[in-house]
Coordinates of C-alpha atoms (C1' of nucleotides) in Angstrom, one line a residue:
Chain E
X1 CA -38.3 -35.6 -12.8
X2 CA -39.5 -37.5 -9.8
X3 CA -43.1 -37.0 -10.8
X4 CA -42.5 -38.3 -14.3
X5 CA -40.5 -41.2 -13.2
X6 CA -43.1 -42.2 -10.7
X7 CA -45.6 -42.1 -13.5
X8 CA -43.5 -44.4 -15.6
X9 CA -44.4 -48.1 -15.3
X10 CA -43.0 -50.8 -17.4
X11 CA -46.3 -51.8 -19.0
X12 CA -47.5 -48.3 -19.7
X13 CA -48.4 -47.7 -23.2
X14 CA -46.4 -45.1 -25.1
X15 CA -48.1 -41.8 -25.7
X16 CA -47.1 -40.3 -29.0
X17 CA -49.7 -37.6 -29.0
X18 CA -48.3 -35.2 -26.6
X19 CA -48.5 -31.9 -28.4
X20 CA -45.9 -30.1 -26.3
X21 CA -43.2 -32.1 -27.9
X22 CA -42.0 -30.4 -31.0
X23 CA -40.7 -33.6 -32.5
X24 CA -40.9 -35.2 -35.9
X25 CA -43.5 -37.9 -36.1
X26 CA -42.5 -41.2 -34.7
X27 CA -41.8 -43.7 -37.4
X28 CA -41.7 -46.8 -35.4
X29 CA -44.1 -47.4 -32.5
X30 CA -42.2 -49.4 -30.1
X31 CA -43.3 -50.4 -26.7
X32 CA -40.9 -49.6 -24.0
X33 CA -40.9 -53.1 -22.6
X34 CA -39.5 -54.3 -25.9
X35 CA -36.2 -52.7 -25.0
X36 CA -34.1 -54.6 -22.6
X37 CA -30.9 -52.7 -23.3
X38 CA -30.4 -49.4 -21.6
X39 CA -32.2 -46.5 -23.2
X40 CA -31.4 -42.9 -22.9
X41 CA -33.7 -41.3 -20.3
X42 CA -34.3 -37.7 -20.5
X43 CA -37.0 -35.8 -18.8
X44 CA -38.6 -33.0 -20.8
X45 CA -41.4 -30.9 -19.4
X46 CA -42.4 -33.5 -16.9
X47 CA -42.4 -36.1 -19.5
X48 CA -40.0 -39.0 -19.6
X49 CA -38.5 -39.6 -23.0
X50 CA -36.8 -42.9 -23.8
X51 CA -34.5 -42.7 -26.8
X52 CA -31.7 -44.7 -28.3
X53 CA -28.8 -42.3 -28.9
X54 CA -27.1 -44.7 -31.3
X55 CA -30.1 -44.9 -33.6
X56 CA -30.3 -43.0 -36.8
X57 CA -32.6 -40.1 -36.0
X58 CA -34.9 -40.5 -38.9
X59 CA -35.4 -44.1 -38.0
X60 CA -36.6 -43.6 -34.5
X61 CA -36.0 -40.4 -32.9
X62 CA -38.4 -41.0 -30.2
X63 CA -39.0 -44.4 -29.0
X64 CA -41.5 -43.8 -26.3
X65 CA -42.8 -41.0 -24.3
X66 CA -45.0 -41.2 -21.3
X67 CA -47.1 -38.5 -20.2
X68 CA -46.1 -37.6 -16.7
X69 CA -49.3 -35.7 -15.9
X70 CA -47.3 -33.5 -13.5
X71 CA -46.1 -30.2 -14.8
X72 CA -44.0 -27.9 -12.7
X73 CA -45.3 -24.4 -12.9
X74 CA -41.9 -22.7 -12.7
X75 CA -38.8 -24.0 -14.4
X76 CA -35.5 -22.3 -14.9
X77 CA -32.3 -23.5 -16.4
X78 CA -28.6 -22.7 -15.9
X79 CA -26.9 -23.4 -19.3
X80 CA -23.2 -23.1 -19.2
X81 CA -20.9 -24.1 -22.0
X82 CA -18.3 -26.5 -20.8
X83 CA -15.3 -24.6 -22.0
X84 CA -13.8 -23.7 -18.7
X85 CA -14.4 -23.7 -15.0
X86 CA -17.4 -22.2 -13.2
X87 CA -16.5 -18.6 -12.3
X88 CA -18.2 -16.3 -10.0
X89 CA -20.3 -14.7 -12.7
X90 CA -21.7 -18.1 -13.7
X91 CA -22.2 -19.0 -10.1
X92 CA -24.3 -15.9 -9.6
X93 CA -26.5 -16.7 -12.6
X94 CA -27.0 -20.2 -11.3
X95 CA -27.8 -18.9 -7.9
X96 CA -30.4 -16.5 -9.2
X97 CA -31.9 -19.3 -11.3
X98 CA -32.1 -21.6 -8.3
X99 CA -33.5 -18.9 -6.0
X100 CA -36.2 -18.0 -8.5
X101 CA -37.5 -21.6 -8.4
X102 CA -37.2 -22.0 -4.7
X103 CA -39.7 -19.4 -3.6
X104 CA -42.1 -20.5 -6.3
X105 CA -41.7 -24.2 -5.7
X106 CA -40.3 -24.8 -9.2
X107 CA -37.6 -26.7 -10.7
X108 CA -34.0 -25.7 -11.4
X109 CA -32.4 -27.5 -14.3
X110 CA -28.8 -27.8 -15.4
X111 CA -28.2 -28.0 -19.1
X112 CA -24.7 -28.3 -20.5
X113 CA -24.5 -26.5 -23.8
X114 CA -21.9 -28.5 -25.6
X115 CA -22.9 -28.0 -29.2
X116 CA -19.5 -26.7 -29.9
X117 CA -17.8 -30.1 -29.8
X118 CA -14.3 -28.8 -30.4
X119 CA -14.3 -26.5 -27.4
X120 CA -16.2 -28.6 -24.9
X121 CA -14.3 -30.9 -22.5
X122 CA -15.3 -33.4 -19.9
X123 CA -12.9 -31.7 -17.6
X124 CA -14.9 -28.5 -17.8
X125 CA -18.1 -30.4 -17.2
X126 CA -16.7 -31.9 -14.1
X127 CA -15.3 -28.5 -12.9
X128 CA -18.8 -26.9 -13.4
X129 CA -20.5 -29.7 -11.5
X130 CA -18.0 -29.6 -8.7
X131 CA -18.3 -25.8 -8.4
X132 CA -22.1 -25.9 -8.4
X133 CA -22.1 -28.7 -5.8
X134 CA -19.8 -26.8 -3.5
X135 CA -22.1 -23.8 -3.6
X136 CA -25.2 -26.0 -2.9
X137 CA -26.5 -25.3 -6.4
X138 CA -27.1 -28.8 -7.5
X139 CA -29.8 -28.9 -10.1
X140 CA -33.2 -30.5 -9.5
X141 CA -33.0 -32.0 -13.0
X142 CA -30.0 -32.7 -15.1
X143 CA -27.4 -32.3 -16.1
X144 CA -28.7 -32.7 -19.6
X145 CA -26.3 -32.5 -22.5
X146 CA -27.2 -30.8 -25.7
X147 CA -25.0 -33.2 -27.5
X148 CA -27.5 -35.9 -26.6
X149 CA -30.3 -34.0 -28.3
X150 CA -28.8 -33.4 -31.7
X151 CA -31.6 -35.3 -33.5
X152 CA -34.2 -33.0 -31.9
X153 CA -32.5 -29.9 -33.1
X154 CA -32.0 -31.2 -36.6
X155 CA -35.6 -32.2 -36.8
X156 CA -36.7 -28.7 -35.9
X157 CA -34.4 -27.3 -38.5
X158 CA -35.8 -29.7 -41.1
X159 CA -39.3 -28.7 -40.3
X160 CA -38.4 -25.0 -40.7
X161 CA -36.8 -25.9 -44.0
X162 CA -39.9 -27.8 -45.2
X163 CA -42.1 -25.0 -44.2
X164 CA -40.0 -22.4 -46.0
X165 CA -39.0 -20.7 -42.8
X166 CA -35.4 -21.6 -43.3
X167 CA -33.2 -22.1 -46.4
X168 CA -30.0 -23.6 -47.5
X169 CA -27.1 -21.2 -48.0
X170 CA -24.1 -22.2 -49.9
X171 CA -22.1 -19.1 -49.2
X172 CA -18.6 -20.0 -48.2
X173 CA -17.2 -19.0 -44.9
X174 CA -14.5 -17.0 -46.7
X175 CA -17.0 -15.0 -48.7
X176 CA -19.0 -14.1 -45.6
X177 CA -15.9 -13.1 -43.7
X178 CA -15.0 -10.9 -46.6
X179 CA -18.5 -9.4 -46.6
X180 CA -18.3 -8.6 -42.9
X181 CA -14.9 -7.1 -43.3
X182 CA -16.1 -4.7 -45.9
X183 CA -19.1 -3.9 -43.8
X184 CA -16.9 -3.0 -41.0
X185 CA -14.9 -0.8 -43.2
X186 CA -18.0 1.0 -44.2
X187 CA -18.8 1.4 -40.5
X188 CA -22.1 -0.4 -40.8
X189 CA -23.2 -3.4 -38.7
X190 CA -21.5 -6.5 -40.0
X191 CA -24.2 -9.0 -41.0
X192 CA -25.1 -11.6 -43.6
X193 CA -26.8 -9.9 -46.6
X194 CA -29.2 -12.7 -47.4
X195 CA -27.8 -13.5 -50.8
X196 CA -29.0 -17.1 -50.7
X197 CA -32.3 -16.2 -49.1
X198 CA -34.4 -15.9 -52.3
X199 CA -32.9 -18.5 -54.6
X200 CA -35.3 -21.1 -55.6
X201 CA -33.0 -24.0 -56.0
X202 CA -32.0 -25.7 -52.8
X203 CA -28.7 -27.3 -53.7
X204 CA -27.7 -30.3 -51.7
X205 CA -24.8 -31.3 -53.8
X206 CA -22.4 -28.7 -52.3
X207 CA -21.7 -27.8 -48.7
X208 CA -24.4 -25.7 -47.2
X209 CA -25.7 -24.3 -44.0
X210 CA -29.3 -23.9 -43.0
X211 CA -30.2 -20.4 -42.3
X212 CA -33.3 -19.0 -40.6
X213 CA -35.4 -16.7 -42.7
X214 CA -35.6 -13.8 -40.2
X215 CA -38.7 -11.6 -40.5
X216 CA -37.5 -8.5 -42.2
X217 CA -40.1 -6.0 -41.1
X218 CA -41.6 -4.9 -37.9
X219 CA -39.9 -5.3 -34.6
X220 CA -39.6 -7.8 -31.8
X221 CA -40.2 -6.9 -28.2
X222 CA -40.5 -8.6 -24.9
X223 CA -41.2 -7.6 -21.3
X224 CA -38.0 -8.4 -19.6
X225 CA -38.4 -9.3 -15.9
X226 CA -35.4 -7.3 -15.0
X227 CA -34.7 -4.8 -17.8
X228 CA -38.3 -3.8 -18.6
X229 CA -39.5 -3.6 -22.2
X230 CA -36.8 -4.3 -24.8
X231 CA -37.5 -3.8 -28.5
X232 CA -35.4 -4.6 -31.5
X233 CA -36.3 -3.6 -35.1
X234 CA -36.3 -6.8 -37.1
X235 CA -34.2 -5.3 -39.9
X236 CA -31.3 -5.1 -37.4
X237 CA -31.1 -8.9 -37.5
X238 CA -29.6 -11.0 -40.2
X239 CA -30.4 -14.6 -41.1
X240 CA -28.7 -16.7 -38.5
X241 CA -27.2 -20.1 -39.1
X242 CA -29.2 -23.0 -37.6
X243 CA -27.2 -25.9 -38.9
X244 CA -23.6 -25.8 -39.8
X245 CA -22.1 -27.1 -43.0
X246 CA -20.9 -30.2 -41.1
X247 CA -24.5 -30.9 -40.1
X248 CA -24.3 -29.8 -36.5
X249 CA -26.8 -27.5 -34.9
X250 CA -25.9 -24.1 -33.5
X251 CA -26.5 -22.5 -30.2
X252 CA -29.6 -20.4 -30.9
X253 CA -31.5 -23.4 -32.4
X254 CA -30.5 -25.8 -29.6
X255 CA -31.5 -23.3 -26.9
X256 CA -34.9 -22.7 -28.4
X257 CA -35.7 -26.4 -28.9
X258 CA -34.5 -27.3 -25.4
X259 CA -36.1 -24.4 -23.6
X260 CA -39.3 -25.5 -25.2
X261 CA -39.0 -29.2 -24.6
X262 CA -37.8 -28.7 -21.1
X263 CA -40.8 -26.5 -20.3
X264 CA -38.6 -23.6 -19.3
X265 CA -40.9 -20.8 -18.1
X266 CA -38.2 -18.2 -17.3
X267 CA -35.0 -17.8 -19.2
X268 CA -32.7 -16.2 -16.6
X269 CA -29.3 -15.3 -18.0
X270 CA -26.6 -12.6 -18.3
X271 CA -27.4 -9.5 -20.2
X272 CA -24.8 -10.4 -22.8
X273 CA -27.6 -12.6 -24.2
X274 CA -30.0 -9.8 -24.8
X275 CA -29.1 -9.6 -28.5
X276 CA -29.8 -13.3 -28.9
X277 CA -33.3 -12.9 -27.5
X278 CA -35.1 -11.5 -30.5
X279 CA -33.6 -14.2 -32.7
X280 CA -34.8 -16.9 -30.2
X281 CA -38.2 -15.4 -30.0
X282 CA -38.4 -15.5 -33.8
X283 CA -37.5 -19.2 -33.7
X284 CA -40.2 -19.9 -31.1
X285 CA -42.7 -18.2 -33.2
X286 CA -41.6 -20.0 -36.4
X287 CA -41.9 -23.3 -34.7
X288 CA -45.3 -22.4 -33.3
X289 CA -44.2 -22.6 -29.7
X290 CA -45.1 -20.3 -26.8
X291 CA -42.3 -17.8 -25.9
X292 CA -41.0 -18.1 -22.4
X293 CA -40.4 -15.2 -20.1
X294 CA -37.0 -13.6 -20.0
X295 CA -34.9 -12.0 -17.3
X296 CA -31.5 -10.6 -18.2
X297 CA -29.3 -9.9 -15.3
X298 CA -26.6 -7.3 -15.3
X299 CA -23.1 -8.6 -15.7
X300 CA -20.5 -8.8 -13.0
X301 CA -17.6 -6.4 -13.8
X302 CA -14.0 -6.4 -12.8
X303 CA -12.4 -3.5 -11.0
X304 CA -11.8 -1.7 -14.3
X305 CA -15.5 -1.8 -15.1
X306 CA -15.5 -4.3 -17.9
X307 CA -16.9 -7.8 -18.1
X308 CA -15.3 -10.0 -15.6
X309 CA -12.6 -12.1 -17.0
X310 CA -9.5 -14.0 -16.1
X311 CA -7.4 -10.9 -16.0
X312 CA -9.5 -9.6 -13.1
X313 CA -8.6 -12.7 -11.2
X314 CA -11.9 -14.4 -12.2
X315 CA -11.0 -17.9 -11.1
X316 CA -12.9 -21.0 -10.4
X317 CA -15.4 -20.8 -7.6
X318 CA -13.5 -23.7 -6.1
X319 CA -10.6 -21.3 -5.6
X320 CA -12.8 -19.6 -3.0
X321 CA -13.0 -22.8 -1.1
X322 CA -9.2 -23.0 -1.2
X323 CA -9.1 -19.4 0.1
X324 CA -11.2 -20.3 3.1
X325 CA -14.6 -18.9 2.1
X326 CA -17.9 -20.5 3.1
X327 CA -20.2 -21.4 0.3
X328 CA -23.1 -19.6 1.8
X329 CA -21.0 -16.5 2.4
X330 CA -20.2 -16.4 -1.3
X331 CA -23.9 -16.9 -2.1
X332 CA -24.8 -14.1 0.3
X333 CA -22.3 -11.8 -1.3
X334 CA -23.5 -12.7 -4.8
X335 CA -27.1 -12.3 -4.1
X336 CA -26.5 -8.8 -2.9
X337 CA -25.0 -7.8 -6.2
X338 CA -28.0 -6.4 -8.0
X339 CA -30.6 -7.3 -5.3
X340 CA -31.4 -6.1 -1.9
X341 CA -34.0 -6.5 0.8
X342 CA -34.4 -3.4 2.8
X343 CA -31.3 -2.7 4.7
X344 CA -30.4 -6.3 5.4
X345 CA -26.9 -7.4 4.4
X346 CA -26.7 -10.8 5.9
X347 CA -28.8 -13.7 4.6
X348 CA -29.0 -17.3 5.4
X349 CA -29.7 -19.7 2.6
X350 CA -33.2 -20.1 3.8
X351 CA -33.8 -16.3 3.9
X352 CA -32.5 -15.9 0.3
X353 CA -34.8 -18.7 -0.8
X354 CA -37.9 -17.1 0.7
X355 CA -37.1 -13.5 0.0
X356 CA -35.5 -13.4 -3.5
X357 CA -37.6 -12.0 -6.3
X358 CA -36.1 -11.7 -9.7
X359 CA -38.3 -8.7 -10.5
X360 CA -36.5 -6.7 -7.8
X361 CA -33.1 -7.2 -9.4
X362 CA -31.5 -3.9 -10.4
X363 CA -30.5 -3.1 -13.9
X364 CA -26.9 -1.8 -13.5
X365 CA -23.8 -3.8 -13.5
X366 CA -21.9 -4.4 -10.3
X367 CA -18.2 -4.5 -9.6
X368 CA -16.7 -7.4 -7.6
X369 CA -15.4 -6.2 -4.3
X370 CA -13.3 -8.5 -2.2
X371 CA -13.4 -6.6 1.1
X372 CA -17.2 -6.8 1.3
X373 CA -17.0 -10.5 0.6
X374 CA -14.4 -10.9 3.4
X375 CA -16.7 -9.1 5.8
X376 CA -19.7 -11.3 4.9
X377 CA -17.5 -14.4 5.2
X378 CA -16.4 -13.3 8.6
X379 CA -20.0 -12.9 9.7
X380 CA -20.9 -16.3 8.4
X381 CA -17.9 -17.8 10.3
X382 CA -19.0 -16.1 13.5
X383 CA -22.6 -17.4 13.2
X384 CA -21.7 -20.9 12.1
X385 CA -21.4 -23.6 14.7
X386 CA -18.0 -25.1 15.4
X387 CA -19.3 -28.3 14.1
X388 CA -20.0 -26.7 10.7
X389 CA -16.6 -25.2 10.5
X390 CA -14.8 -28.3 11.6
X391 CA -14.4 -30.1 8.2
X392 CA -13.2 -26.9 6.5
X393 CA -10.7 -26.2 9.2
X394 CA -9.4 -29.7 9.0
X395 CA -9.1 -29.3 5.3
X396 CA -7.0 -26.1 5.7
X397 CA -4.9 -27.6 8.4
X398 CA -4.1 -30.6 6.3
X399 CA -2.7 -28.3 3.7
X400 CA -0.3 -27.1 6.3
X401 CA 0.8 -30.5 7.2
X402 CA -1.4 -31.1 10.2
X403 CA -2.6 -34.6 9.9
X404 CA -5.6 -36.0 11.8
X405 CA -6.0 -33.5 14.5
X406 CA -8.3 -34.4 17.4
X407 CA -11.8 -33.2 16.3
X408 CA -13.0 -32.9 19.9
X409 CA -10.2 -30.7 20.8
X410 CA -10.6 -28.7 17.6
X411 CA -14.2 -28.1 18.5
X412 CA -12.9 -26.2 21.6
X413 CA -10.3 -24.4 19.5
X414 CA -12.7 -23.1 16.9
X415 CA -14.9 -20.8 19.0
X416 CA -11.8 -18.9 20.2
X417 CA -11.0 -18.0 16.6
X418 CA -14.5 -17.4 15.1
X419 CA -14.3 -13.7 15.9
X420 CA -10.7 -13.5 14.8
X421 CA -10.8 -14.9 11.3
X422 CA -12.5 -13.6 8.2
X423 CA -11.6 -16.8 6.3
X424 CA -10.8 -20.4 7.2
X425 CA -7.3 -19.8 5.8
X426 CA -6.8 -17.1 8.4
X427 CA -8.2 -19.3 11.1
X428 CA -5.9 -22.1 10.2
X429 CA -2.9 -19.8 10.2
X430 CA -3.8 -18.2 13.5
X431 CA -4.2 -21.5 15.3
X432 CA -1.1 -23.1 13.9
X433 CA 1.0 -22.2 17.0
X434 CA -1.2 -24.8 18.9
X435 CA 0.3 -27.5 16.8
X436 CA 3.9 -26.4 16.6
X437 CA 6.7 -28.2 18.5
X438 CA 8.2 -24.9 19.4
X439 CA 7.3 -21.3 18.6
X440 CA 10.9 -20.2 18.5
X441 CA 12.2 -18.0 17.3
X442 CA 9.8 -15.4 18.6
X443 CA 8.5 -12.8 16.2
X444 CA 11.1 -10.0 16.5
X445 CA 8.7 -7.1 17.1
X446 CA 6.7 -8.9 19.7
X447 CA 9.8 -10.1 21.6
X448 CA 11.3 -6.6 21.6
X449 CA 8.1 -5.0 22.9
X450 CA 6.9 -7.5 25.5
X451 CA 9.4 -10.2 26.1
X452 CA 12.8 -8.8 26.8
X453 CA 11.4 -6.4 29.3
X454 CA 9.5 -9.0 31.1
X455 CA 9.8 -10.0 34.8
X456 CA 11.3 -13.4 34.9
X457 CA 10.1 -14.0 38.4
X458 CA 6.5 -13.5 37.4
X459 CA 6.8 -16.1 34.6
X460 CA 8.4 -18.5 37.0
X461 CA 5.6 -17.9 39.5
X462 CA 3.0 -18.6 36.9
X463 CA 4.8 -21.7 35.7
X464 CA 5.0 -23.1 39.2
X465 CA 1.4 -22.2 40.0
X466 CA 0.1 -23.9 36.9
X467 CA 2.2 -26.9 37.5
X468 CA 0.5 -27.4 40.8
X469 CA -3.0 -27.2 39.4
X470 CA -4.8 -30.4 40.1
X471 CA -6.8 -30.2 36.9
X472 CA -6.1 -28.4 33.6
X473 CA -9.3 -26.5 33.5
X474 CA -10.1 -23.1 32.1
X475 CA -11.5 -21.7 35.4
X476 CA -8.6 -22.9 37.4
X477 CA -6.1 -21.6 35.0
X478 CA -7.7 -18.2 35.1
X479 CA -7.8 -18.1 38.9
X480 CA -4.1 -19.1 39.1
X481 CA -3.2 -16.5 36.6
X482 CA -5.0 -13.8 38.4
X483 CA -3.4 -14.9 41.7
X484 CA 0.0 -14.4 40.3
X485 CA -0.9 -11.0 38.9
X486 CA -2.3 -10.0 42.3
X487 CA 0.6 -11.4 44.3
X488 CA 3.2 -9.6 42.3
X489 CA 1.1 -6.4 42.0
X490 CA 1.2 -6.4 38.3
X491 CA -1.2 -5.2 35.6
X492 CA -2.8 -7.9 33.6
X493 CA -0.9 -6.9 30.5
X494 CA 2.5 -7.0 32.3
X495 CA 2.2 -10.7 32.6
X496 CA -0.2 -11.6 29.8
X497 CA 1.8 -10.1 27.0
X498 CA 5.2 -11.8 27.7
X499 CA 3.4 -15.0 28.4
X500 CA 1.6 -14.6 25.1
X501 CA 4.9 -14.2 23.3
X502 CA 6.2 -17.3 25.1
X503 CA 3.2 -19.4 24.2
X504 CA 2.5 -18.2 20.6
X505 CA 5.7 -16.5 19.5
X506 CA 3.5 -13.4 18.6
X507 CA 1.8 -10.5 20.3
X508 CA -1.7 -11.6 19.4
X509 CA -3.9 -14.6 20.2
X510 CA -7.1 -15.5 21.9
X511 CA -7.5 -14.6 25.6
X512 CA -4.4 -15.7 27.5
X513 CA -6.3 -18.1 29.8
X514 CA -8.0 -19.7 26.9
X515 CA -4.7 -20.0 25.1
X516 CA -3.0 -21.7 28.0
X517 CA -5.9 -24.0 28.3
X518 CA -6.0 -25.0 24.6
X519 CA -2.3 -25.6 24.5
X520 CA -2.6 -28.2 27.2
X521 CA -0.6 -28.4 30.4
X522 CA 2.5 -30.1 29.0
X523 CA 3.1 -27.8 26.0
X524 CA 2.1 -24.7 28.0
X525 CA 4.6 -25.4 30.8
X526 CA 7.3 -26.3 28.3
X527 CA 6.9 -23.0 26.5
X528 CA 7.0 -21.1 29.8
X529 CA 10.2 -22.9 30.7
X530 CA 11.7 -22.2 27.4
X531 CA 10.9 -18.5 27.9
X532 CA 12.5 -18.4 31.3
X533 CA 15.7 -19.9 30.0
X534 CA 15.9 -17.3 27.3
X535 CA 15.4 -14.3 29.6
X536 CA 18.3 -12.6 31.3
X537 CA 18.2 -14.2 34.7
X538 CA 18.1 -11.0 36.8
X539 CA 15.6 -9.5 39.2
Chain O
rG1 C1' -19.3 2.1 -36.7
rU2 C1' -24.5 0.1 -35.9
rC3 C1' -28.0 -1.7 -32.4
rC4 C1' -29.3 -2.8 -27.3
rC5 C1' -28.7 -1.7 -22.1
rC6 C1' -27.1 1.2 -17.9
rA7 C1' -26.0 5.9 -14.8
rU8 C1' -27.2 7.8 -6.2
rC9 C1' -21.0 8.1 -1.6
rG10 C1' -14.4 4.7 -3.8
rU11 C1' -17.6 -0.2 -3.8
rC12 C1' -22.7 -2.8 -3.0
rU13 C1' -27.2 -0.4 -2.5
rA14 C1' -32.3 2.2 -0.3
rG15 C1' -35.1 5.7 -2.7
rU16 C1' -41.1 4.7 -7.7
rG17 C1' -42.9 13.5 -7.3
rG18 C1' -43.2 16.4 -1.5
rC19 C1' -41.4 11.8 4.3
rC20 C1' -34.4 13.5 1.3
rU21 C1' -30.5 19.6 4.4
rA22 C1' -30.6 11.6 0.2
rG23 C1' -30.9 6.2 4.4
rG24 C1' -28.0 1.5 5.2
rA25 C1' -23.6 -1.6 4.4
rC26 C1' -18.3 -2.6 3.1
rG27 C1' -13.8 0.1 3.2
rC28 C1' -11.3 4.3 5.5
rC29 C1' -10.5 7.8 9.8
rG30 C1' -11.4 8.9 15.2
rG31 C1' -13.2 7.1 20.0
rC32 C1' -15.1 3.4 23.6
rC33 C1' -14.5 -1.6 25.5
rU34 C1' -9.9 -4.4 26.7
rC35 C1' -4.4 -9.0 28.8
rU36 C1' -3.0 -8.7 22.8
rC37 C1' -5.6 -9.4 18.3
rA38 C1' -10.4 -9.5 16.9
rC39 C1' -15.6 -9.0 17.9
rG40 C1' -19.1 -5.4 19.6
rC41 C1' -20.6 -0.3 20.4
rC42 C1' -20.4 5.2 19.3
rG43 C1' -18.9 9.1 16.0
rG44 C1' -16.8 11.1 11.3
rC45 C1' -15.5 11.7 5.9
rA46 C1' -18.0 10.6 1.4
rA47 C1' -22.9 10.5 -3.8
rC48 C1' -28.1 12.0 -6.9
rA49 C1' -22.9 12.6 -14.3
rC50 C1' -24.4 17.1 -17.1
rG51 C1' -28.0 20.3 -19.8
rG52 C1' -32.9 21.2 -21.0
rG53 C1' -38.0 20.4 -20.2
rU54 C1' -43.0 18.7 -17.3
rU55 C1' -44.7 20.2 -12.4
rC56 C1' -46.6 24.4 -7.1
rG57 C1' -42.6 20.8 -6.2
rA58 C1' -37.8 16.5 -9.0
rC59 C1' -32.9 11.7 -7.1
rU60 C1' -37.5 10.2 -8.7
rC61 C1' -41.2 11.5 -15.2
rC62 C1' -39.7 13.1 -20.5
rC63 C1' -35.8 14.7 -24.1
rG64 C1' -30.8 15.4 -25.2
rU65 C1' -25.5 15.3 -24.0
rU66 C1' -21.6 12.8 -21.8
rG67 C1' -19.7 8.5 -19.7
rG68 C1' -19.7 3.1 -19.1
rG69 C1' -21.1 -1.7 -20.6
rG70 C1' -22.9 -5.5 -24.0
rA71 C1' -23.9 -7.6 -28.8
rC72 C1' -22.7 -7.6 -33.9
rG73 C1' -19.5 -15.8 -35.5
rC74 C1' -20.7 -22.1 -39.5
rC75 C1' -18.7 -19.5 -30.1
rA76 C1' -22.0 -20.1 -26.4

RNA sequence: GUCCCCAUCGUCUAGUGGCCUAGGACGCCGGCCUCUCACGCCGGCAACACGGGUUCGACUCCCGUUGGGGACGCCA
């Protein structure tokens, strides 16, 4: 994109001769500088296209195209349909697409497949964009919208029609539904029987769809980068609809035209698209275009072994942010589903980008496993810097009503919890006692076990010792604490545990000295006093 | 039903004919460390779906069976 735009200068002459563009001939030759109003800019295959979306396609489909002279060698695309949020399966596909281009210095493209105008929503587009962004999967080019390219698809269909490679079909939807129904009853594969395929009239006075004349003999095969050789007998395939009766293009047509125009070299997608592939290869061949390479990745399954769906808790990837996961931890988890590198489990983004090779991806489906994700997330939390964790922790604290905590202080808090939390949610929950006005009432079990049996004198001694500390510093606090333990001939635990309950209300926390320090002198002393007042004043 | 794909511990995986009495990781269990909780460390349980071939030799190659998944739309 950058290359092509750099190449574009206002006074450049339009180049209409680029053979890689499978477009209808340009009717009007218009120089770009004649256009003062905004044109639609789309980059295809390193070539900048300027089009006017509001123009009748036949009139001027392509206003100007400028040869970029710079072709990326490797180009992949992630092509979601905007009918819902980005879930973890889609995220994995996008990740693989991006990783494939990273090692090879290629380009990762986002294309929104919104040819089904009824089901596509702007809300879903935004959700997908947000999800990708959070995961660091922003595209190098795009997002492109198929709805902007309708004229291109229709032009391709028109050409196939003119060349006899497609035909008009006037079968009603009802009659075809009935056909499929009866085929199902006969237990044969439901498919269009081609009843309009050989009629010589091409009626345009009644509603029709444009169907592709699928080769009826031979077979279609490709060398899948993940699955190996896949072969389909052509007689398994029926004549697919390219253009609907309302004049809108369908998925398979749009995909082929875009994949060609965008110079996609590797179509990397879920294996639920395997059965579309022979149809798309036919279209490439019919249009006289080179066929890209394919890689179909195994699907992600839910715990019952079927395709991941909402009932398996397949939620938006952004839910993982809410749940306290780090984007790279999620990426790390996802990349290990179907791919491995020796015995390494933990990968940084950088490592994934240099090591990932789509040809090493396994062929069998994987089941989503939360506990492994948690473990990986815990590792990423531990290896992150406090600075990196800071915004996410603040975000989680805000959800708990903690407004504008002191970031400098939080940077001291975070290291104490990095080994103790598998998610940021857990971290926020565990450090909440630091913010509370009071930790009363104490957790029942903790109080029973450590608090009521405590030695009041020792707590008083600690309180007084700490109170006299000239400076509230970690080392001084520890020395003071140890002094009290030694003076009263106690075990560490005999003092640390009741103090811990007093400070946190629970039986677990970071080290007791660190906890005292983080709490600050004022709050620490107040909580110790509070504890003393609650204990039976004997001994 | 038809076509396509898949098949190693519960889960993610290593394994490309002898290095495998199958390795690692998560989880689980036991222990160590220890002021608690974690982290870390040590140990344990646990798998080649089944049946035929091919071969001196199969987890690895071939065929079949079974099981699982996917696709069969004027959805993508």
